Short mmCIF file of C-alpha atoms in Angstrom, two decimals:
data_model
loop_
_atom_site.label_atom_id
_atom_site.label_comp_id
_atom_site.label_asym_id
_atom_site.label_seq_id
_atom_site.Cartn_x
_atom_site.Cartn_y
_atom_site.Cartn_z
CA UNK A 1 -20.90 30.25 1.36
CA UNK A 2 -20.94 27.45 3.83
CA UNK A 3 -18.59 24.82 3.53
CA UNK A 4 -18.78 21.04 4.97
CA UNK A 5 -16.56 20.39 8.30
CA UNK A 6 -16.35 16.58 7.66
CA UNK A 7 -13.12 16.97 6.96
CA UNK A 8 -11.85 19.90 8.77
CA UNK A 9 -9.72 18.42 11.06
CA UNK A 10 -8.15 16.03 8.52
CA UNK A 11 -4.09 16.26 9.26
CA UNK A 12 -2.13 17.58 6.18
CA UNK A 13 -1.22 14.78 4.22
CA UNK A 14 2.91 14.01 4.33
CA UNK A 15 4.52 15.91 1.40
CA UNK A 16 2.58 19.41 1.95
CA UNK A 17 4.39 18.71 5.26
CA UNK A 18 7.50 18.13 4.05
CA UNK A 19 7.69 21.01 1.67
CA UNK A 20 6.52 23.36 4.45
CA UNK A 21 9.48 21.67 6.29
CA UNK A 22 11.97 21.47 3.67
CA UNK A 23 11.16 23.69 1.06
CA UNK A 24 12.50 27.35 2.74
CA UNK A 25 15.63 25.70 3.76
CA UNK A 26 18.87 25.68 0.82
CA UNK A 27 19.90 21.99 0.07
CA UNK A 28 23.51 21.24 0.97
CA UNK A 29 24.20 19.45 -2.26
CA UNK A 30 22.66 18.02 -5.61
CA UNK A 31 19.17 17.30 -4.90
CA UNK A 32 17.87 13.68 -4.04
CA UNK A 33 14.78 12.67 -3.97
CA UNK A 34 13.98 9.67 -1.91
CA UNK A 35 10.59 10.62 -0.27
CA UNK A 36 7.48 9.15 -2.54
CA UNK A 37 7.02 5.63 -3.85
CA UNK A 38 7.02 5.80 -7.39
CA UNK A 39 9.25 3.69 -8.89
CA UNK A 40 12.08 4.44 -11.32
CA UNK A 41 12.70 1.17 -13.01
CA UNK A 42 11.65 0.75 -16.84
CA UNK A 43 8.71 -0.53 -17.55
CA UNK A 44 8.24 -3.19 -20.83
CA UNK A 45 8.53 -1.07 -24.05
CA UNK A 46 5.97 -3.40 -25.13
CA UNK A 47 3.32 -1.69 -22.85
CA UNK A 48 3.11 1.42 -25.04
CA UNK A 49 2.83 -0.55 -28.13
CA UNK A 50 -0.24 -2.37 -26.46
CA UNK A 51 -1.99 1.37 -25.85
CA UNK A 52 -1.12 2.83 -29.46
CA UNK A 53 -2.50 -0.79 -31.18
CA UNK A 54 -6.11 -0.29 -29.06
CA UNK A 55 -5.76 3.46 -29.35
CA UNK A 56 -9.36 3.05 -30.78
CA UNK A 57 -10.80 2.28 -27.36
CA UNK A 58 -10.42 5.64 -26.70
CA UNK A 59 -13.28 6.76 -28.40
CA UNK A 60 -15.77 4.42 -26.23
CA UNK A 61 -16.97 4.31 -22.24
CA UNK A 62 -14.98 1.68 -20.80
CA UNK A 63 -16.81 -0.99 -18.63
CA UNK A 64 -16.61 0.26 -14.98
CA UNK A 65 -15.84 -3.33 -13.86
CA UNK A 66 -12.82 -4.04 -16.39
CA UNK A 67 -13.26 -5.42 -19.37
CA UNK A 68 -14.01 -9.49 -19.45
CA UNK A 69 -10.62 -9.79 -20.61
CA UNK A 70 -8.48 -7.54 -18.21
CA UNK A 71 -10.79 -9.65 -15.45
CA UNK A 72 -9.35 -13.38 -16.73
CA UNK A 73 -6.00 -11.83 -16.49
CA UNK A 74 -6.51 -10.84 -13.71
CA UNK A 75 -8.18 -13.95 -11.88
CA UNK A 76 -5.39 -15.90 -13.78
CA UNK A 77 -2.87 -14.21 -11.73
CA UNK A 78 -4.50 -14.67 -8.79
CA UNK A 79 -4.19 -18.34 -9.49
CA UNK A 80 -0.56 -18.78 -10.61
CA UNK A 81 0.16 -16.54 -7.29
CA UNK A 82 -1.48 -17.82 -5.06
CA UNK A 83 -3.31 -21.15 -5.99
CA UNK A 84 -6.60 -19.63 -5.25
CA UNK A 85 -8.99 -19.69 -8.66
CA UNK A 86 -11.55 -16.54 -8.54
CA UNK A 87 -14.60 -16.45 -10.31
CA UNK A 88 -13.47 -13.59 -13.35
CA UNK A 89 -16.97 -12.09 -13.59
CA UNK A 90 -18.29 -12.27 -9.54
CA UNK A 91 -15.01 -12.08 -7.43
CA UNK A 92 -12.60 -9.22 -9.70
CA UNK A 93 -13.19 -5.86 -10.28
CA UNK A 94 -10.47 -3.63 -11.96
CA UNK A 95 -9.54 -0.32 -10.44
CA UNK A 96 -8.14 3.28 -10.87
CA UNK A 97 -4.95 2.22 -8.66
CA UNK A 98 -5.46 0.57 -5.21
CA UNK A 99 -6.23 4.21 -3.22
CA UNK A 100 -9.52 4.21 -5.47
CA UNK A 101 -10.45 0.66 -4.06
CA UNK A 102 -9.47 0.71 -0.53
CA UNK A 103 -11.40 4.05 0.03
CA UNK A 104 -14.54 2.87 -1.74
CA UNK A 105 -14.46 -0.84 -0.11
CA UNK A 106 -15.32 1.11 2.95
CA UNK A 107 -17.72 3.15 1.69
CA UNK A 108 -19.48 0.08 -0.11
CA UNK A 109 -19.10 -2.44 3.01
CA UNK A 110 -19.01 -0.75 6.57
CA UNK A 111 -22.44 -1.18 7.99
CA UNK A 112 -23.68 1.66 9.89
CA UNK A 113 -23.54 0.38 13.18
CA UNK A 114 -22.04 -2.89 14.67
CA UNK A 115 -23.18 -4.58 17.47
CA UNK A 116 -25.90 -1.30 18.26
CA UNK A 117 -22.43 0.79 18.42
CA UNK A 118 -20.60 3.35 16.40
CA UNK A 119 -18.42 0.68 14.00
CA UNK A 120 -14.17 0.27 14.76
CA UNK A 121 -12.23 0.63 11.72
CA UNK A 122 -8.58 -0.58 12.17
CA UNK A 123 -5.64 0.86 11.04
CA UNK A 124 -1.97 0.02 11.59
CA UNK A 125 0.08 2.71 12.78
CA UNK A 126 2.39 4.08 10.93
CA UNK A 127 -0.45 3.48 7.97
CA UNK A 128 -1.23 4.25 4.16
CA UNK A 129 -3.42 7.66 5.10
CA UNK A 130 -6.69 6.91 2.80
CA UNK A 131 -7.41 4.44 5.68
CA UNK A 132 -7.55 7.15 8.18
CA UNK A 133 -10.01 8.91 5.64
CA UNK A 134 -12.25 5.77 4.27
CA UNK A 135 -13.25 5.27 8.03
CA UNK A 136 -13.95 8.96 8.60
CA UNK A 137 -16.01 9.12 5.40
CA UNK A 138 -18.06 6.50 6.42
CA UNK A 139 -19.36 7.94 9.79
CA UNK A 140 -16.55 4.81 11.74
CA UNK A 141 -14.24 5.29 14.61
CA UNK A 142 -10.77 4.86 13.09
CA UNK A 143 -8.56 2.82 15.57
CA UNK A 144 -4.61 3.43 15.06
CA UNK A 145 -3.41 -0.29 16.02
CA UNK A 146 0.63 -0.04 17.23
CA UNK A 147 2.45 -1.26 13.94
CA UNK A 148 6.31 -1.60 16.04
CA UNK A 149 9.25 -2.77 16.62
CA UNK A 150 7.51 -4.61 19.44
CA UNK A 151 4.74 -5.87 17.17
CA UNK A 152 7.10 -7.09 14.26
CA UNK A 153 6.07 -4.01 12.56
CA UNK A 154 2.41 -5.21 11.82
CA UNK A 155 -0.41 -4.32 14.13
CA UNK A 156 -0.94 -6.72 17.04
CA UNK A 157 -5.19 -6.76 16.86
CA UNK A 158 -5.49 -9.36 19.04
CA UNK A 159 -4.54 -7.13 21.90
CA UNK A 160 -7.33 -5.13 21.54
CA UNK A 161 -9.66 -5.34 24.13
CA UNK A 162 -13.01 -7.99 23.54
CA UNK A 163 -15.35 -4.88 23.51
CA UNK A 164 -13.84 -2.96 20.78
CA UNK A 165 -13.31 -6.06 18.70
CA UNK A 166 -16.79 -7.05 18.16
CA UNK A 167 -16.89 -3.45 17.06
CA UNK A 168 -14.82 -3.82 14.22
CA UNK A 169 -15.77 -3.87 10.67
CA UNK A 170 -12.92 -3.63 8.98
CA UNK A 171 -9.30 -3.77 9.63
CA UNK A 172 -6.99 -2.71 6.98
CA UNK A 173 -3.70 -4.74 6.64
CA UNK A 174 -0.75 -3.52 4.78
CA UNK A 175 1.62 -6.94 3.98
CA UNK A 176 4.62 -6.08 2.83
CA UNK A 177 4.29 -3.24 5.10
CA UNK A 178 4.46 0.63 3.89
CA UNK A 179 6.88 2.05 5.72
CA UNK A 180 8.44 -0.69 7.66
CA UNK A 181 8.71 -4.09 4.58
CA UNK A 182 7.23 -6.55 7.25
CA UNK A 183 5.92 -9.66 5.48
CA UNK A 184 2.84 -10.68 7.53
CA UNK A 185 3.24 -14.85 7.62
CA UNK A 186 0.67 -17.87 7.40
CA UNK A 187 0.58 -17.60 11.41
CA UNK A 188 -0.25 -13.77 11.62
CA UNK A 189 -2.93 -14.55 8.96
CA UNK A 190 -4.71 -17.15 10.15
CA UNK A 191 -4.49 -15.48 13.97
CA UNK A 192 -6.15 -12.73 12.17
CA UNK A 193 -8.73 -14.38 9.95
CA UNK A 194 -9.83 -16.31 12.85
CA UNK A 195 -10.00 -13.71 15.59
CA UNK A 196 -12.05 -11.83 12.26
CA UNK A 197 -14.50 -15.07 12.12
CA UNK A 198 -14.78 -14.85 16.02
CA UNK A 199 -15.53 -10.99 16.26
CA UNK A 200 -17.33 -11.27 12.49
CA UNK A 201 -15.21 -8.34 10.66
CA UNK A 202 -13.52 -8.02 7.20
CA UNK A 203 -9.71 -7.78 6.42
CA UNK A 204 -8.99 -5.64 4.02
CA UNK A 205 -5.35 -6.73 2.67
CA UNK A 206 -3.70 -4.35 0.82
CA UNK A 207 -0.99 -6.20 -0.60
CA UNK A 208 0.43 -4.00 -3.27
CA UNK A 209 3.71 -4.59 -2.43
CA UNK A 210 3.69 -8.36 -2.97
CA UNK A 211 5.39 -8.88 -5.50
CA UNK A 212 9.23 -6.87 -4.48
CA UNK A 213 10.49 -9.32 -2.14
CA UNK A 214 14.02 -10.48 -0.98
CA UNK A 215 13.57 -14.68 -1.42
CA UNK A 216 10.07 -15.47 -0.71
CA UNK A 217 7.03 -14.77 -1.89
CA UNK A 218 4.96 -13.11 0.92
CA UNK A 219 1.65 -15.12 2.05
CA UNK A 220 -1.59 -13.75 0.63
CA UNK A 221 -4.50 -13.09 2.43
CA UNK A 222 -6.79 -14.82 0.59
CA UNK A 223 -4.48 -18.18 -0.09
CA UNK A 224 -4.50 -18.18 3.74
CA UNK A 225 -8.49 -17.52 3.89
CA UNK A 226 -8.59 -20.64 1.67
CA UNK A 227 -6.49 -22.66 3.52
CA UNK A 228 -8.23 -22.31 6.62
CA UNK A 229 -11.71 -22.60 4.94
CA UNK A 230 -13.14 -18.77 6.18
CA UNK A 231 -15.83 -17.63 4.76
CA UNK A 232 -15.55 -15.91 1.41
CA UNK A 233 -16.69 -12.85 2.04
CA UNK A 234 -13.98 -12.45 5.18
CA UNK A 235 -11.18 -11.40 2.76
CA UNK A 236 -10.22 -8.87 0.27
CA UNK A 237 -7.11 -8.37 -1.18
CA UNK A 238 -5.77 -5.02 -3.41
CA UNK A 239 -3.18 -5.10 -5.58
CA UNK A 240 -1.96 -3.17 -8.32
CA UNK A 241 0.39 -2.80 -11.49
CA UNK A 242 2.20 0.38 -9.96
CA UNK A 243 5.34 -1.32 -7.73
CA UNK A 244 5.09 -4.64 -9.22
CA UNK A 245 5.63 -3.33 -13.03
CA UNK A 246 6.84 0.30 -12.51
CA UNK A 247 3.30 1.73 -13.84
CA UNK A 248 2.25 4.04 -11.60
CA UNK A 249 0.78 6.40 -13.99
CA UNK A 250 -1.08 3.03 -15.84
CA UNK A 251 -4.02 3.13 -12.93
CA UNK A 252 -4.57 -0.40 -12.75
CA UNK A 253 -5.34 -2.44 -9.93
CA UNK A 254 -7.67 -4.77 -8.70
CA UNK A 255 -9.75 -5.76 -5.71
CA UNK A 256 -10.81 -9.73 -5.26
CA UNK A 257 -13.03 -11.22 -2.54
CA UNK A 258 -15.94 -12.64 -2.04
CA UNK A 259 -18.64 -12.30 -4.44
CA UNK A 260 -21.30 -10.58 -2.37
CA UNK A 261 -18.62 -8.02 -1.57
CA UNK A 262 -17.44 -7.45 -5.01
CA UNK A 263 -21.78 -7.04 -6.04
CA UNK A 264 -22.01 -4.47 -3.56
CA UNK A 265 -18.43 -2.89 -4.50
CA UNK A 266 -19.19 -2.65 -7.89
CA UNK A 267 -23.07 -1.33 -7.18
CA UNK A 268 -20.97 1.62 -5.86
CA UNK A 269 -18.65 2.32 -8.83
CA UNK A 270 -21.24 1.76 -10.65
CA UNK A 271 -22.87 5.78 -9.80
CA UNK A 272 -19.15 6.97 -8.70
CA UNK A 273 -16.22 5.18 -10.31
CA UNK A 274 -14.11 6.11 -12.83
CA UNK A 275 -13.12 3.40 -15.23
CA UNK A 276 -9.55 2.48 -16.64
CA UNK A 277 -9.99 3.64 -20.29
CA UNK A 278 -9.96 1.18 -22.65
CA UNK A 279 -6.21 0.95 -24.15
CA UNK A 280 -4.81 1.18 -20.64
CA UNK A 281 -7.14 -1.97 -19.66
CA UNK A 282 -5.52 -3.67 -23.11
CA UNK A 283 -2.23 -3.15 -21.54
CA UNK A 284 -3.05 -4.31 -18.35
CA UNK A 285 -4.13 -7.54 -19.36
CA UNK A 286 -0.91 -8.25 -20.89
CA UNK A 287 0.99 -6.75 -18.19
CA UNK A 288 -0.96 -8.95 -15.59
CA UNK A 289 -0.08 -12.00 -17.43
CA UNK A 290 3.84 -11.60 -18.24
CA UNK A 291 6.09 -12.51 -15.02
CA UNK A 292 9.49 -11.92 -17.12
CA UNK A 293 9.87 -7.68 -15.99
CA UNK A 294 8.72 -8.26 -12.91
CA UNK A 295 11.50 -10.90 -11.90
CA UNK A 296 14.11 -8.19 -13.45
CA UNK A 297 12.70 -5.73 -11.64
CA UNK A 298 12.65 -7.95 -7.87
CA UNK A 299 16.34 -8.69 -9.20
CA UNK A 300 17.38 -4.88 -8.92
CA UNK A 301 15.48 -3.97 -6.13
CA UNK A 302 17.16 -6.96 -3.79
CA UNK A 303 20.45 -5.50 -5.15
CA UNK A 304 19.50 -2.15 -3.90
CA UNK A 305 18.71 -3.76 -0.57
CA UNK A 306 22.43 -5.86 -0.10
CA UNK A 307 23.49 -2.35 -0.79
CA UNK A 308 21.68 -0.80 2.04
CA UNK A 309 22.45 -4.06 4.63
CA UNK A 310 26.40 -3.16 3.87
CA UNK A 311 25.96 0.73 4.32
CA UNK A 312 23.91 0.50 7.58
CA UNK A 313 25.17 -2.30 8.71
CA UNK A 314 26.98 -0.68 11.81
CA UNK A 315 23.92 1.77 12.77
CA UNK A 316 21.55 0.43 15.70
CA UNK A 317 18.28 -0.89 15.70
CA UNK A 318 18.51 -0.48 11.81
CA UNK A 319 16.63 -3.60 10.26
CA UNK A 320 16.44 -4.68 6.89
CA UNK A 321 13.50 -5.21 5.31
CA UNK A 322 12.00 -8.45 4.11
CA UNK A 323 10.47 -6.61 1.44
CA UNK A 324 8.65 -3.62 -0.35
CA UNK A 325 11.19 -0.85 -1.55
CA UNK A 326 11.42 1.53 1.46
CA UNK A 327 13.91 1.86 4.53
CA UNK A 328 12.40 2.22 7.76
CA UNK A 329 16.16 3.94 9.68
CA UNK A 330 15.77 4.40 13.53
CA UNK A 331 16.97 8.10 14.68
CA UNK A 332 16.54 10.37 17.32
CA UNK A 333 13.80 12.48 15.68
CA UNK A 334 12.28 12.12 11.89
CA UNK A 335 12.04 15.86 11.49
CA UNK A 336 15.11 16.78 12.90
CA UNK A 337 17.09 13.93 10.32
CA UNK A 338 15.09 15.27 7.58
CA UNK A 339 16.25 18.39 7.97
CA UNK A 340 19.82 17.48 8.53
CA UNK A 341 19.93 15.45 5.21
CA UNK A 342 18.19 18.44 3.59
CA UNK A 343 20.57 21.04 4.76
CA UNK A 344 24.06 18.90 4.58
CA UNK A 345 23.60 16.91 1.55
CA UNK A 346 20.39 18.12 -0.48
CA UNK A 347 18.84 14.82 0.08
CA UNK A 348 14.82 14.17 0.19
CA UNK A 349 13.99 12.27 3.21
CA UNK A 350 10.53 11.56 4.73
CA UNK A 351 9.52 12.22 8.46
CA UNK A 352 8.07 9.09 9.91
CA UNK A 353 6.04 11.05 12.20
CA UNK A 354 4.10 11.98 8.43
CA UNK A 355 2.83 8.48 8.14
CA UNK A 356 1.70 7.67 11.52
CA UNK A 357 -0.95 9.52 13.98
CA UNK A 358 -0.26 10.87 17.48
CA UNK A 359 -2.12 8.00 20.16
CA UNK A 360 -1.96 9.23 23.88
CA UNK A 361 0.81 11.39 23.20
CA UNK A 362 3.12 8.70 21.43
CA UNK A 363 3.91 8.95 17.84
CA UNK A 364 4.95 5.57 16.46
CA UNK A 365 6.99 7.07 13.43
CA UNK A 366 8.54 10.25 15.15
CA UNK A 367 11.99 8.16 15.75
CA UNK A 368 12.25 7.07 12.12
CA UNK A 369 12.43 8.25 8.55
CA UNK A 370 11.68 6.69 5.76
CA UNK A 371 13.97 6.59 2.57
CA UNK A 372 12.65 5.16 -0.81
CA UNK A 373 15.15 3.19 -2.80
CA UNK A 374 13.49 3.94 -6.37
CA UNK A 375 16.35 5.24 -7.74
CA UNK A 376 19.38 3.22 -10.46
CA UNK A 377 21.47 1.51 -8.02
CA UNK A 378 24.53 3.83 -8.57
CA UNK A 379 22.71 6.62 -7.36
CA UNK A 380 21.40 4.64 -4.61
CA UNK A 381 24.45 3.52 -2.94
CA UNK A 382 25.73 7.76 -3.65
CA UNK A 383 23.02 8.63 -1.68
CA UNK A 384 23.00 6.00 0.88
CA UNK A 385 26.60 6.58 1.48
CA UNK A 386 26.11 10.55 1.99
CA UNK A 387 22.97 9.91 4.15
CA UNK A 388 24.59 7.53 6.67
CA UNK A 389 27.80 9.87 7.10
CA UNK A 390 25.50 12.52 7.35
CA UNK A 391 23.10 11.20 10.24
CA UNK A 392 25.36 8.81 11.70
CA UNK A 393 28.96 10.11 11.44
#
């Protein structure tokens, strides 16, 4: 049998890594888990009222684009968040979680060539990984932009050099950043939305952390887009209902942009999606348009976050985030602390290095790890407590 090498060289994704790092090795105490975003808070108990009252739905094809409904919600929230008013029908399409639209936006959108060259899709380093694999899928060059310390933790495009720019298609933005919480401001936006008028490429803004923040709402994408007056199709944002409202498992997201992108988006899904099912759109649509849970829920994530500020307050270069739920902690080497925590204290830490790519020998995440605050605050601060004795002394 012959087998495709498309995707032979494809890196192992971060937790196969980490198990083949951790998972020989005895923890040195009860085991913590504070590797993978999913989030621990409750959800409303109304949400699985909403799925057993439309249980019905089950028992039909749901519409690939979200139902009319789900859509309004959806463009609704848009609005309230962000002042910008969407066209439901033209401008929204529901999704199976954000992944499912970020890959598929590249598949729909990246022209085969730009400029008579082989197209540049961007990528900040340390990055989200189905980036890395939505440019590889669609025959692009996938360029790992710095995401530093030196950068403000968000990818510094404008230093790339003329030539490669007006080969870009694409460039994916992460704001609030996964790992680092950088909030990409209303400068950094329009800097970016005009050098992407300029060099004529899309930003895809994957902005599904929005909504856990310390004190201000991050910028959007496409509030700045309207601001500035760029075209419509420039912009596309993703968000979804998995941090914001602690649904993970619900599957609902949505992509917004301009309505030429959206036809050709949902062309695609059209032969290859796979649809929210019909009760779990009901409960989206109610979820998208209740702001009470997710105010509680930005209320015990920030109290997380004073937590962390007082633990790690002494350790250097350690930064607090401006938002998102993850700690970005400066060591000497990611694998190295990972194992440390592991074997001293049986807690789950991630490797940097397993979110970012090796670029001329220099791995942007090697000197960090990455520790996900998901759990109730008690167990938190435990674990925050045993971690910086552990790693710092």
């Amino acid at each position: 049998m012959t087998f495709p090498e498309r995707f032979s060289n494809l890196p192992a994704y971060a937790f196969p890594r980490l198990r083949a790092l951790l998972d020989h090795l005895e923890p040195g105490g009860p085991v913590v888990h504070m590797t993978i975003g999913e989030p621990k808070h409750a959800f409303p108990a109304w949400v699985t009222d909403e799925i057993v009252a439309h249980a019905e739905g089950f028992n039909r094809y749901p519409p690939n684009d979200g139902t009319p409904e789900l859509q309004s919600a959806i463009a609704g929230w848009i609005d309230r968040r962000y002042g910008v008013k969407v066209d439901a029908a033209t401008q929204v399409m529901a999704l199976n979680g954000t992944r499912e639209g970020l890959y598929n936006a590249a598949m729909a959108l990246c022209p085969e060539q730009k400029n008579g060259h082989q197209p540049l899709i961007l990528t900040p380093n340390p990055f989200y990984q189905v980036y890395a694999v939505a440019a590889q899928s669609v025959g692009a060059e996938a360029r790992f932009v710095p995401a530093t310390e030196a950068s403000g933790h968000l990818p510094d495009i404008a230093s790339l050099p003329e030539a490669d720019l007006d080969r870009v298609a694409i460039a994916y933005v992460c704001s609030p950043a996964n790992p680092q919480g950088a909030v990409a401001d209303r400068d950094y936006w329009k800097a970016l939305i005009a050098l992407a008028e300029k060099h004529d490429f899309q930003i895809f803004a994957d902005e599904c952390y929005s909504e856990i923040y310390r004190d201000t709402p991050p910028p959007g994408a496409l509030e700045v887009a309207k601001e500035v007056g760029a075209d419509p199709e420039r912009v596309l944002i993703f968000h979804s209902l998995s941090k914001r409202s602690n649904l993970p498992g619900l599957r609902s997201g949505f992509v917004a942009g301009g309505p030429e992108s959206l036809r050709r988006i949902k062309q695609l899904r059209a032969y290859s999606g796979a649809p929210l099912p019909l009760p779990l759109q009901k409960a989206a649509e109610k979820v998208w348009n209740d702001e009470a849970h997710v105010i509680e829920n930005r209320r015990l994530y920030a109290a997380k976050f004073d937590l962390a500020d007082k633990i790690f307050a002494d350790v250097p270069g350690y930064k607090s985030p401006e938002a998102g739920f993850f700690l970005w902690i400066p060591v000497e080497d990611g694998e190295a602390a990972a194992i440390k925590a592991w074997t001293e204290t049986g807690i789950r830490v991630l490797p940097g290095a397993y979110l970012s790519r090796d670029v001329n020998g220099v791995n942007p995440g090697k000197t960090y790890i990455r520790v996900a605050l998901i759990a109730p605050q008690n167990e938190v601060a435990d674990a925050l407590t045993k971690l910086r004795n552990c790693l710092y002394g």
